[in-house]
Short mmCIF file of C-alpha atoms in Angstrom, two decimals:
data_model
loop_
_atom_site.label_atom_id
_atom_site.label_comp_id
_atom_site.label_asym_id
_atom_site.label_seq_id
_atom_site.Cartn_x
_atom_site.Cartn_y
_atom_site.Cartn_z
CA MET A 197 82.83 121.52 135.47
CA SER A 198 80.72 118.60 136.51
CA GLY A 199 77.02 119.26 136.81
CA ALA A 200 76.98 119.16 140.58
CA LEU A 201 76.81 122.27 142.69
CA GLU A 202 78.93 120.66 145.34
CA PRO A 203 81.07 123.71 146.19
CA LEU A 204 77.98 125.41 147.55
CA THR A 205 77.82 123.18 150.56
CA ALA A 206 81.45 124.00 151.24
CA CYS A 207 80.53 127.67 151.56
CA GLU A 208 81.13 128.51 155.19
CA PRO A 209 78.96 131.13 156.77
CA ILE A 210 81.83 133.24 158.04
CA ASP A 211 79.29 135.88 158.69
CA PRO A 212 78.33 136.73 162.27
CA CYS A 213 74.74 136.49 161.12
CA PRO A 214 74.36 133.29 159.08
CA PRO A 215 71.65 133.00 156.43
CA ARG A 216 68.29 132.66 158.10
CA ALA A 217 65.97 129.78 157.40
CA ALA A 218 63.58 130.72 154.63
CA ASN A 219 60.27 132.01 155.87
CA LEU A 220 56.94 131.33 154.20
CA ALA A 221 56.86 134.65 152.38
CA ASP A 222 60.28 133.93 150.84
CA ILE A 223 59.15 130.50 149.75
CA LEU A 224 55.76 131.57 148.43
CA GLU A 225 57.28 134.43 146.54
CA ARG A 226 59.48 131.94 144.76
CA VAL A 227 57.36 128.84 144.29
CA LEU A 228 54.23 130.64 143.14
CA ASP A 229 55.49 132.83 140.41
CA LYS A 230 59.17 132.28 139.78
CA GLY A 231 60.73 129.59 137.67
CA ILE A 232 59.95 128.83 134.07
CA VAL A 233 56.25 129.09 133.43
CA ILE A 234 55.02 126.39 131.09
CA ALA A 235 51.39 126.08 130.16
CA GLY A 236 49.79 123.51 132.43
CA ASP A 237 46.60 121.51 132.01
CA ILE A 238 45.07 122.66 135.22
CA LYS A 239 44.50 126.35 135.41
CA ILE A 240 44.33 128.02 138.74
CA ASN A 241 44.13 131.67 139.15
CA LEU A 242 46.52 132.81 141.75
CA LEU A 243 44.43 135.86 142.36
CA ASP A 244 41.79 133.73 144.08
CA ILE A 245 44.37 132.31 146.39
CA GLU A 246 45.88 135.63 147.13
CA LEU A 247 42.60 137.35 147.87
CA LEU A 248 41.82 134.84 150.53
CA THR A 249 45.20 134.33 152.05
CA ILE A 250 47.95 136.85 151.86
CA ARG A 251 48.13 140.47 150.90
CA LEU A 252 48.03 141.59 147.31
CA ARG A 253 51.47 143.13 147.57
CA LEU A 254 53.27 139.81 147.39
CA PHE A 255 51.25 138.52 144.53
CA ILE A 256 51.06 141.31 142.04
CA SER A 257 53.79 139.60 140.10
CA SER A 258 51.89 136.32 140.26
CA VAL A 259 49.20 137.99 138.26
CA ASP A 260 51.70 138.76 135.52
CA THR A 261 52.84 135.18 135.55
CA ALA A 262 49.32 133.86 135.53
CA LYS A 263 48.61 136.03 132.51
CA LYS A 264 51.60 134.55 130.73
CA ALA A 265 50.19 131.12 131.45
CA GLY A 266 46.88 132.17 129.94
CA ILE A 267 44.99 132.49 133.17
CA ASP A 268 43.34 135.81 132.69
CA TRP A 269 39.69 135.69 133.53
CA TRP A 270 39.94 138.80 135.67
CA GLU A 271 40.70 140.83 132.58
CA SER A 272 36.97 140.72 131.94
CA GLU A 273 35.94 141.06 135.57
CA PRO A 274 34.93 144.72 136.04
CA ALA A 275 35.86 144.88 139.68
CA LEU A 276 39.38 143.77 138.99
CA SER A 277 40.52 145.41 135.84
CA SER A 278 40.41 148.96 134.59
CA ARG A 279 40.39 147.65 131.04
CA ALA A 280 37.34 145.60 131.85
CA ALA A 281 35.81 148.65 133.48
CA ARG A 282 36.35 150.59 130.26
CA ASP A 283 34.84 147.73 128.27
CA ALA A 284 31.87 147.71 130.59
CA LEU A 285 31.37 151.43 130.06
CA ALA A 286 31.61 151.04 126.31
CA GLU A 287 29.13 148.22 126.45
CA GLU A 288 26.70 150.19 128.54
CA ASN A 289 27.13 153.12 126.20
CA ALA A 290 26.30 150.95 123.21
CA ARG A 291 23.28 149.52 124.99
CA LEU A 292 21.98 152.97 125.86
CA ARG A 293 22.46 154.16 122.29
CA GLU A 294 20.50 151.18 121.08
CA ARG A 295 17.67 151.93 123.47
CA LEU A 296 17.69 155.56 122.49
CA THR A 297 17.43 154.66 118.81
CA ALA A 298 14.59 152.27 119.58
CA LEU A 299 12.76 154.93 121.57
CA GLU A 300 13.29 157.50 118.85
CA ASP A 301 12.00 155.05 116.25
CA ARG A 302 8.97 154.31 118.35
CA SER A 303 8.10 157.95 118.93
CA ARG A 304 8.59 158.64 115.21
CA GLU A 305 6.21 155.79 114.39
CA ARG A 306 3.66 157.20 116.81
CA GLU A 307 3.91 160.59 115.20
CA GLU A 308 3.42 159.06 111.77
CA ASP A 309 0.41 157.17 113.09
CA ARG A 310 -1.29 160.37 114.10
CA MET B 146 50.44 105.59 136.67
CA ASN B 147 48.02 105.70 139.55
CA GLY B 148 45.35 107.19 137.26
CA GLY B 149 46.80 110.43 138.35
CA ALA B 150 47.74 113.89 137.35
CA VAL B 151 51.42 114.75 137.00
CA ARG B 152 52.96 117.48 139.01
CA VAL B 153 56.25 119.00 137.84
CA PHE B 154 58.78 120.44 140.26
CA ALA B 155 61.86 121.24 138.25
CA VAL B 156 63.68 120.41 135.03
CA CYS B 157 67.35 119.42 134.74
CA GLY B 158 69.68 118.33 132.03
CA GLY B 159 69.16 114.71 130.95
CA ALA B 160 72.71 113.85 132.00
CA ALA B 161 71.73 114.62 135.58
CA THR B 162 69.50 111.56 135.78
CA PRO B 163 71.94 109.40 137.80
CA ALA B 164 72.43 112.17 140.37
CA LEU B 165 68.69 112.37 140.72
CA ALA B 166 68.67 108.88 142.21
CA ALA B 167 68.99 110.85 145.45
CA LEU B 168 65.38 111.85 144.97
CA ALA B 169 64.21 108.45 146.12
CA GLY B 170 63.83 109.65 149.69
CA LEU B 171 61.79 112.73 148.89
CA ARG B 172 58.16 112.77 149.86
CA GLY B 173 56.96 115.57 147.67
CA HIS B 174 53.26 116.08 148.19
CA ALA B 175 51.87 113.78 150.83
CA GLU B 176 48.99 112.82 148.56
CA GLY B 177 51.23 111.64 145.74
CA THR B 178 53.44 108.71 144.87
CA ALA B 179 57.23 108.88 145.11
CA VAL B 180 59.01 111.71 143.35
CA ARG B 181 60.48 110.42 140.12
CA CYS B 182 62.38 111.42 137.05
CA LEU B 183 60.79 111.83 133.62
CA ARG B 184 63.19 111.88 130.67
CA VAL B 185 62.17 114.28 127.91
CA GLY B 186 64.78 114.37 125.15
CA ALA B 187 67.85 116.13 126.49
CA LEU B 188 66.03 117.04 129.68
CA ALA B 189 64.95 115.29 132.83
CA ALA B 190 61.91 116.55 134.68
CA VAL B 191 61.35 115.84 138.34
CA VAL B 192 57.72 114.89 138.72
CA GLN B 193 55.24 113.21 141.01
CA ASP B 194 51.99 111.40 140.30
CA VAL B 195 49.16 112.85 142.33
CA PRO B 196 45.52 111.76 142.56
CA ALA B 197 43.68 113.65 139.84
CA ALA B 198 40.56 114.09 141.95
CA GLN B 199 42.42 116.10 144.56
CA PHE B 200 44.18 118.22 142.02
CA THR B 201 41.43 119.57 139.84
CA ALA B 202 41.39 123.32 139.40
CA ASP B 203 38.50 123.64 141.86
CA ALA B 204 40.06 121.43 144.49
CA LEU B 205 43.36 123.22 144.19
CA ARG B 206 41.78 126.63 144.41
CA THR B 207 40.10 125.59 147.63
CA HIS B 208 43.27 124.06 149.03
CA LEU B 209 45.50 126.92 148.10
CA SER B 210 43.07 129.38 149.59
CA ASP B 211 43.60 127.73 152.91
CA ARG B 212 46.69 129.17 154.46
CA ALA B 213 47.79 125.96 156.16
CA THR B 214 47.40 123.87 153.00
CA LEU B 215 49.04 126.54 150.87
CA GLU B 216 52.00 126.45 153.23
CA ARG B 217 52.14 122.65 153.14
CA TYR B 218 52.09 122.62 149.33
CA ALA B 219 54.61 125.42 149.06
CA ARG B 220 57.04 123.77 151.43
CA ALA B 221 56.64 120.35 149.82
CA HIS B 222 57.31 121.84 146.39
CA HIS B 223 60.23 123.86 147.67
CA GLU B 224 61.79 120.87 149.41
CA VAL B 225 61.91 118.89 146.17
CA VAL B 226 63.17 121.84 144.14
CA ALA B 227 65.90 122.53 146.68
CA ALA B 228 67.04 118.90 146.70
CA VAL B 229 67.15 118.77 142.91
CA ALA B 230 69.08 122.04 142.68
CA ALA B 231 71.55 120.81 145.27
CA ALA B 232 72.24 117.78 143.07
CA GLY B 233 72.96 119.77 139.91
CA PRO B 234 71.76 122.53 137.60
CA ALA B 235 67.99 122.72 137.72
CA VAL B 236 65.27 125.08 136.62
CA PRO B 237 62.31 125.30 138.99
CA VAL B 238 58.77 125.52 137.64
CA PRO B 239 55.92 127.16 139.57
CA LEU B 240 53.95 125.30 142.19
CA THR B 241 50.82 125.11 140.09
CA THR B 242 52.36 123.29 137.13
CA LEU B 243 50.12 120.26 136.68
CA TYR B 244 49.28 117.93 133.81
CA ALA B 245 46.44 115.51 133.24
CA ASP B 246 48.91 112.73 132.48
CA GLU B 247 52.52 111.96 131.72
CA ALA B 248 52.17 112.36 127.96
CA ARG B 249 50.83 115.90 128.37
CA ALA B 250 53.64 116.81 130.76
CA ARG B 251 56.19 115.38 128.37
CA ALA B 252 54.75 117.33 125.44
CA ALA B 253 54.70 120.62 127.33
CA ILE B 254 58.30 120.26 128.48
CA ALA B 255 59.46 119.19 125.03
CA ARG B 256 57.82 122.27 123.55
CA GLU B 257 59.80 124.50 125.90
CA SER B 258 63.04 122.57 125.77
CA ALA B 259 65.02 125.37 124.14
CA ARG B 260 64.10 127.73 126.98
CA PHE B 261 64.99 125.14 129.59
CA LEU B 262 68.37 124.48 128.01
CA THR B 263 69.18 128.20 127.84
CA VAL B 264 68.34 128.76 131.48
CA LEU B 265 70.12 125.57 132.58
CA ASP B 266 73.23 126.93 130.94
CA ARG B 267 72.88 130.20 132.73
CA VAL B 268 72.39 128.75 136.21
CA ARG B 269 74.99 125.99 135.95
CA GLY B 270 77.35 126.17 138.92
CA ARG B 271 75.46 129.08 140.42
CA ALA B 272 72.96 129.59 143.17
CA GLU B 273 70.55 132.28 144.18
CA TRP B 274 71.04 134.27 147.37
CA GLY B 275 68.35 136.42 148.85
CA VAL B 276 69.22 139.71 150.48
CA LYS B 277 66.68 141.80 152.32
CA VAL B 278 67.39 145.16 153.86
CA PHE B 279 65.26 146.73 156.58
CA ALA B 280 65.33 150.36 157.65
CA VAL B 281 66.06 150.43 161.37
CA GLY B 282 65.04 152.91 163.98
CA PRO B 283 62.56 155.73 163.67
CA ALA B 284 63.43 158.55 161.35
CA PRO B 285 65.38 160.95 163.51
CA GLY B 286 63.61 164.22 164.03
CA PRO B 287 64.26 167.08 166.44
CA ASP B 288 61.30 166.01 168.47
CA GLY B 289 62.10 168.30 171.34
CA THR B 290 61.80 166.88 174.79
CA PRO B 291 58.38 165.53 175.34
CA GLY B 292 56.67 167.67 177.88
CA THR B 293 57.99 170.97 176.60
CA PRO B 294 55.15 172.36 174.56
CA PRO B 295 56.17 174.82 171.87
CA ARG B 296 56.06 178.40 173.11
CA SER B 297 54.18 179.71 170.12
CA GLY B 298 52.39 178.69 166.95
CA ARG B 299 55.48 179.63 164.99
CA ALA B 300 57.68 177.44 167.18
CA TYR B 301 55.24 174.60 166.66
CA LEU B 302 55.36 174.99 162.87
CA ASP B 303 59.16 175.21 162.95
CA ARG B 304 59.27 172.00 164.88
CA LEU B 305 56.98 170.28 162.38
CA ARG B 306 59.10 171.50 159.49
CA ASP B 307 62.33 170.35 161.10
CA ARG B 308 60.84 166.97 161.78
CA GLN B 309 59.73 166.68 158.16
CA ARG B 310 63.23 167.62 156.98
CA GLY B 311 64.75 165.10 159.32
CA ARG B 312 62.51 162.40 157.91
CA GLU B 313 63.37 163.28 154.35
CA ALA B 314 67.08 163.26 155.11
CA HIS B 315 66.72 159.88 156.78
CA ARG B 316 64.80 158.47 153.85
CA ASP B 317 67.44 159.71 151.42
CA ALA B 318 70.21 158.21 153.54
CA VAL B 319 68.40 154.86 153.60
CA ARG B 320 67.95 154.96 149.84
CA ALA B 321 71.60 155.74 149.31
CA ALA B 322 72.54 152.86 151.62
CA VAL B 323 70.27 150.48 149.71
CA ASP B 324 71.77 151.52 146.39
CA ARG B 325 75.28 151.03 147.72
CA ILE B 326 74.45 147.62 149.14
CA ASP B 327 72.83 146.54 145.90
CA ALA B 328 75.74 147.82 143.79
CA THR B 329 78.27 146.08 146.04
CA LEU B 330 76.47 142.75 145.87
CA ARG B 331 75.84 143.01 142.14
CA ALA B 332 79.60 143.24 141.71
CA THR B 333 80.01 139.74 143.14
CA SER B 334 77.11 138.28 141.16
CA ALA B 335 76.50 136.94 137.70
CA ALA B 336 73.01 138.47 137.70
CA ALA B 337 70.74 140.32 140.09
CA ARG B 338 67.07 141.05 140.48
CA ARG B 339 65.21 143.43 142.70
CA LEU B 340 62.05 141.75 143.89
CA ARG B 341 59.02 143.46 145.31
CA THR B 342 59.52 144.44 148.90
CA HIS B 343 57.23 142.82 151.45
CA GLY B 344 55.00 144.99 153.58
CA THR B 345 55.28 144.91 157.36
CA ASP B 346 51.91 143.16 157.53
CA LEU B 347 53.50 140.27 155.67
CA THR B 348 56.92 140.20 157.31
CA GLY B 349 55.43 140.72 160.74
CA GLU B 350 58.38 142.97 161.53
CA ALA B 351 58.14 146.52 162.69
CA GLN B 352 60.98 147.67 160.48
CA PRO B 353 60.02 148.40 156.87
CA GLN B 354 61.71 146.35 154.19
CA VAL B 355 63.56 148.63 151.81
CA LEU B 356 65.30 146.10 149.59
CA ASN B 357 64.33 142.59 148.57
CA ALA B 358 66.85 141.36 146.06
CA ALA B 359 68.12 138.11 144.60
CA TYR B 360 71.67 137.55 143.39
CA LEU B 361 72.81 134.74 141.16
CA VAL B 362 76.26 133.86 142.42
CA ASP B 363 78.94 131.52 141.11
CA ALA B 364 79.51 128.66 143.54
CA ASP B 365 83.14 129.66 143.99
CA ARG B 366 82.22 133.28 144.71
CA CYS B 367 79.60 132.72 147.36
CA ASP B 368 81.95 133.40 150.25
CA GLU B 369 82.89 136.61 148.47
CA LEU B 370 79.24 137.60 148.68
CA THR B 371 79.07 136.55 152.32
CA ARG B 372 82.17 138.61 153.08
CA ALA B 373 80.76 141.61 151.26
CA VAL B 374 77.59 141.38 153.36
CA ALA B 375 79.67 141.10 156.53
CA ALA B 376 81.68 144.18 155.55
CA LEU B 377 78.52 146.16 154.84
CA ARG B 378 77.07 145.11 158.19
CA ALA B 379 80.23 146.20 159.96
CA ASP B 380 80.24 149.60 158.27
CA PRO B 381 79.31 152.10 161.00
CA GLU B 382 77.69 154.32 158.40
CA PHE B 383 75.05 151.66 157.80
CA GLY B 384 74.61 150.25 161.27
CA THR B 385 72.24 152.97 162.41
CA LEU B 386 70.31 152.99 159.15
CA VAL B 387 69.70 149.46 157.95
CA ARG B 388 69.72 145.81 158.89
CA ILE B 389 70.76 143.26 156.27
CA GLU B 390 69.31 139.79 156.19
CA THR B 391 70.44 137.03 153.87
CA THR B 392 68.81 133.77 152.81
CA GLY B 393 70.21 131.04 150.68
CA PRO B 394 71.48 129.26 148.82
CA TRP B 395 68.25 128.96 146.88
CA ALA B 396 67.54 127.07 143.70
CA PRO B 397 67.71 129.74 140.97
CA TYR B 398 64.01 130.58 141.18
CA SER B 399 64.39 134.26 140.38
CA PHE B 400 66.64 133.70 137.39
CA ALA B 401 64.61 131.18 135.48
CA ASP B 402 63.01 133.52 133.03
CA GLU B 403 65.55 134.25 130.35
CA THR B 404 63.36 136.74 128.55
CA ASP B 405 62.55 139.04 131.42
CA GLU B 406 65.56 141.08 132.40
CA THR B 407 63.66 143.78 134.20
CA ASP B 408 63.36 144.07 137.93
CA GLU B 409 59.99 143.47 139.50
CA ALA B 410 60.52 146.29 141.88
CA GLU B 411 61.06 148.94 139.26
CA ASP B 412 57.48 149.72 138.45
CA ALA B 413 56.44 148.98 141.98
CA ASP B 414 58.20 151.70 143.87
CA ARG B 415 56.79 155.06 143.26
CA GLY B 416 59.33 157.39 144.86
CA GLY B 417 61.86 155.00 143.30
CA VAL B 418 65.05 153.95 145.01
CA ASP B 419 66.37 153.55 141.52
CA ASP B 420 67.94 156.30 139.54
CA ASP B 421 69.12 155.40 136.10
CA ASP B 422 70.23 151.80 136.23
CA ALA B 423 72.89 151.69 133.53
#
């Protein structure tokens, strides 16, 4: 076979309802997160775009793709990731423990001073 | 070089370079220079030089957050990808694939050349067709005639229960129809993917989308697919349940990732239209 896809154009729409022109959702769904993802120099997080433009539903898969491309800042953004939320809790926990220890130390010192 | 960044649209086999002469007329992104071909070993990438200042991460984020600009970029990208795929086997890359310069683009493509060659092999002589199925009509329910209030509380509850049953039966029938449509079309395809269904807020249609699928079809079998869709549409069993919409032929966008064989939709639908997919 030659490389060309020529037979495709010969495909007659014998169908009473011929293929409809692609709408924006069809195109966006494909151009944003389909195709081979290769690491680019300019990193854009698709989540930003999606939040401001179209509903999350369409772009959930873009997030996966973005992750593959190494665009994953939201992993550490508490509002956006349950993992980050867990990390935040763990961090807060550690901070509180530290404070508690410090307070305990201080009150112990005071007692010793008396 | 235009001191610019390099935007990549698609990658083809290196032998396709002469056919890509047809690209000369393509505009690509309005801000950029002419779309051109970049040879990388056994591959040929279709690229465009764009002004770096307008394509920094910040600038792009702003542009892509604007619906009109996002649409303009998406359509420009798609137009080039479609033209390349019409000229021969091609693997699309996502819209946001950008490099600081030609050398960086070349290096990135060279690094992934094995993947590109594998996918090029898989999509050769094939095209992607999109099939979307919408559930039509309201779920039938013994609504009673409006204006006849139920005679008793029990009658009212019975009516509610019947309506609920009617809805469930309708939903099951729609699911069964979707599975049959998908199975029928898979039989004419080299590969298939269920994509996430679009919500009505996105489609702007009242009827809910119940299947959004892509089929990778051999060029000489595409009228087989078209005929199968026509037969399904003509089936009286389906006519009252679903409406089938097709788009295509597309460049093989949904079949470009050779590693990911799973359907997007699988984890997405809770009540699952999918039973065990052999």
